[in-house]
């Protein structure tokens, strides 16, 4: 499994094999994971800059949660 999807596996540990399979075989799933990882990275960066913890940060956190839900839907739908 690719190192950069470990954070997704940590969120959905019961689906590790499925995540690995989808990441290797499904371009839409890969794109969704990449979007999530970029969003999560931005949230973390914004949180470290305390002065920037604002509405924009909350928007990214909302986006991050929405992307997590999309990932879970793709994982469970393609079983």
XYZ file of N, CA and C in Angstrom:
237
model
N 0.847 -1.176 0.000
C 0.000 0.000 0.000
C 0.888 1.233 0.000
N 0.452 2.244 -0.670
C 1.240 3.459 -0.744
C 1.243 4.184 0.588
N 2.390 4.715 0.921
C 2.600 5.371 2.212
C 1.623 6.520 2.454
N 1.276 7.254 1.411
C 0.464 8.460 1.599
C -1.012 8.186 1.874
N -1.464 6.949 1.817
C -2.865 6.685 2.154
C -3.011 6.126 3.566
N -1.917 6.080 4.305
C -1.990 5.582 5.680
C -2.950 6.396 6.527
N -3.030 7.693 6.277
C -3.954 8.513 7.071
C -5.403 8.127 6.782
N -5.691 7.693 5.574
C -7.045 7.248 5.240
C -7.324 5.907 5.918
N -6.337 5.028 5.920
C -6.491 3.740 6.601
C -6.711 3.958 8.098
N -6.038 4.947 8.684
C -6.233 5.231 10.114
C -7.674 5.659 10.407
N -8.318 6.317 9.467
C -9.702 6.750 9.649
C -10.659 5.572 9.494
N -10.335 4.681 8.554
C -11.188 3.533 8.249
C -10.387 2.234 8.374
N -9.922 1.888 9.564
C -9.021 0.733 9.708
C -9.653 -0.601 9.312
N -10.959 -0.721 9.415
C -11.617 -1.979 9.050
C -11.609 -2.233 7.546
N -11.251 -1.226 6.778
C -11.291 -1.329 5.319
C -9.905 -1.249 4.685
N -8.873 -1.580 5.419
C -7.509 -1.419 4.911
C -7.293 -2.133 3.577
N -7.699 -3.389 3.482
C -7.505 -4.132 2.229
C -8.304 -3.517 1.087
N -9.526 -3.108 1.383
C -10.377 -2.506 0.355
C -9.791 -1.171 -0.115
N -9.296 -0.377 0.813
C -8.675 0.905 0.463
C -7.471 0.668 -0.431
N -6.647 -0.280 -0.059
C -5.468 -0.615 -0.857
C -5.876 -1.037 -2.265
N -6.868 -1.929 -2.357
C -7.335 -2.410 -3.658
C -7.891 -1.264 -4.506
N -8.780 -0.467 -3.919
C -9.384 0.632 -4.679
C -8.346 1.661 -5.099
N -7.396 1.949 -4.217
C -6.371 2.932 -4.553
C -5.541 2.460 -5.740
N -5.311 1.172 -5.827
C -4.509 0.636 -6.926
C -5.303 0.451 -8.213
N -6.631 0.307 -8.116
C -7.406 -0.059 -9.299
C -8.433 0.969 -9.759
N -8.757 1.941 -8.938
C -9.856 2.858 -9.252
C -9.348 4.302 -9.282
N -9.299 4.862 -10.469
C -8.786 6.228 -10.625
C -9.630 7.251 -9.869
N -10.951 7.088 -9.876
C -11.820 8.017 -9.141
C -11.519 7.972 -7.644
N -11.297 6.773 -7.121
C -10.971 6.635 -5.702
C -9.620 7.280 -5.402
N -8.639 7.070 -6.278
C -7.322 7.702 -6.100
C -7.455 9.218 -6.075
N -8.224 9.759 -7.011
C -8.423 11.215 -7.066
C -9.100 11.725 -5.797
N -10.102 10.997 -5.324
C -10.791 11.383 -4.100
C -9.832 11.360 -2.911
N -9.007 10.331 -2.834
C -8.022 10.243 -1.747
C -7.016 11.384 -1.836
N -6.573 11.708 -3.030
C -5.624 12.813 -3.193
C -6.255 14.134 -2.769
N -7.530 14.333 -3.128
C -8.240 15.538 -2.686
C -8.309 15.582 -1.163
N -8.619 14.448 -0.562
C -8.704 14.388 0.895
C -7.357 14.708 1.534
N -6.298 14.093 1.028
C -4.970 14.307 1.608
C -4.537 15.763 1.483
N -4.842 16.391 0.366
C -4.530 17.808 0.190
C -5.329 18.661 1.175
N -6.601 18.362 1.305
C -7.453 19.094 2.237
C -6.954 18.918 3.669
N -6.657 17.693 4.068
C -6.173 17.424 5.428
C -4.865 18.152 5.694
N -4.009 18.199 4.695
C -2.742 18.909 4.833
C -2.978 20.401 5.047
N -3.921 20.961 4.296
C -4.245 22.383 4.449
C -4.830 22.676 5.827
N -5.692 21.792 6.318
C -6.268 21.979 7.653
C -5.163 21.983 8.694
N -4.254 21.027 8.604
C -3.159 20.943 9.567
C -2.284 22.191 9.516
N -1.984 22.636 8.308
C -1.158 23.842 8.151
C -1.846 25.062 8.755
N -3.139 25.193 8.508
C -3.876 26.339 9.047
C -3.947 26.292 10.565
N -4.097 25.100 11.117
C -4.173 24.976 12.573
C -2.854 25.351 13.231
N -1.754 25.125 12.540
C -0.463 25.477 13.123
C -0.241 26.982 13.112
N -0.914 27.663 12.242
C -0.858 29.126 12.204
C -2.091 29.638 12.946
N -2.003 29.685 14.250
C -3.157 29.974 15.100
C -3.889 31.241 14.676
N -3.186 32.217 14.205
C -3.850 33.458 13.797
C -4.766 33.243 12.597
N -4.540 32.174 11.865
C -5.361 31.893 10.690
C -6.534 30.971 10.991
N -6.672 30.523 12.234
C -7.767 29.613 12.561
C -9.070 30.399 12.516
N -9.700 30.370 11.384
C -10.836 31.241 11.120
C -11.908 30.479 10.367
N -12.769 31.242 9.736
C -13.836 30.640 8.936
C -13.266 29.779 7.819
N -12.160 30.210 7.238
C -11.550 29.432 6.161
C -11.113 28.063 6.676
N -10.552 28.018 7.861
C -10.135 26.750 8.444
C -11.344 25.857 8.672
N -12.409 26.419 9.199
C -13.626 25.630 9.424
C -14.190 25.110 8.108
N -14.102 25.899 7.054
C -14.565 25.445 5.744
C -13.762 24.229 5.286
N -12.453 24.285 5.465
C -11.616 23.146 5.092
C -11.915 21.929 5.963
N -12.180 22.151 7.240
C -12.536 21.026 8.107
C -13.851 20.393 7.657
N -14.816 21.214 7.266
C -16.073 20.692 6.732
C -15.825 19.906 5.452
N -14.995 20.450 4.582
C -14.650 19.755 3.349
C -13.969 18.428 3.661
N -13.070 18.439 4.630
C -12.369 17.218 5.019
C -13.376 16.156 5.474
N -14.333 16.524 6.306
C -15.352 15.563 6.764
C -16.192 15.059 5.595
N -16.547 15.947 4.671
C -17.321 15.527 3.501
C -16.536 14.548 2.640
N -15.253 14.811 2.459
C -14.422 13.899 1.675
C -14.279 12.552 2.380
N -14.184 12.557 3.702
C -14.147 11.295 4.445
C -15.415 10.489 4.177
N -16.558 11.154 4.167
C -17.819 10.466 3.900
C -17.861 9.909 2.477
N -17.357 10.670 1.512
C -17.310 10.183 0.132
C -16.414 8.961 0.012
N -15.269 9.001 0.689
C -14.358 7.856 0.665
C -15.061 6.634 1.239
N -15.719 6.779 2.381
C -16.419 5.659 2.995
C -17.517 5.135 2.076
N -18.240 6.023 1.426
C -19.285 5.594 0.494
C -18.698 4.790 -0.656
N -17.567 5.241 -1.193
C -16.942 4.498 -2.290
C -16.440 3.147 -1.812
N -15.880 3.100 -0.616
C -15.365 1.842 -0.082
C -16.502 0.841 0.086
N -17.583 1.268 0.679
C -18.670 0.337 0.980
C -19.528 0.037 -0.242
N -19.600 0.924 -1.188
C -20.406 0.706 -2.386
C -19.790 -0.333 -3.308
N -18.484 -0.400 -3.374
C -17.817 -1.248 -4.358
C -17.454 -2.612 -3.793
N -18.137 -3.042 -2.737
C -17.859 -4.366 -2.164
C -18.563 -5.428 -2.955
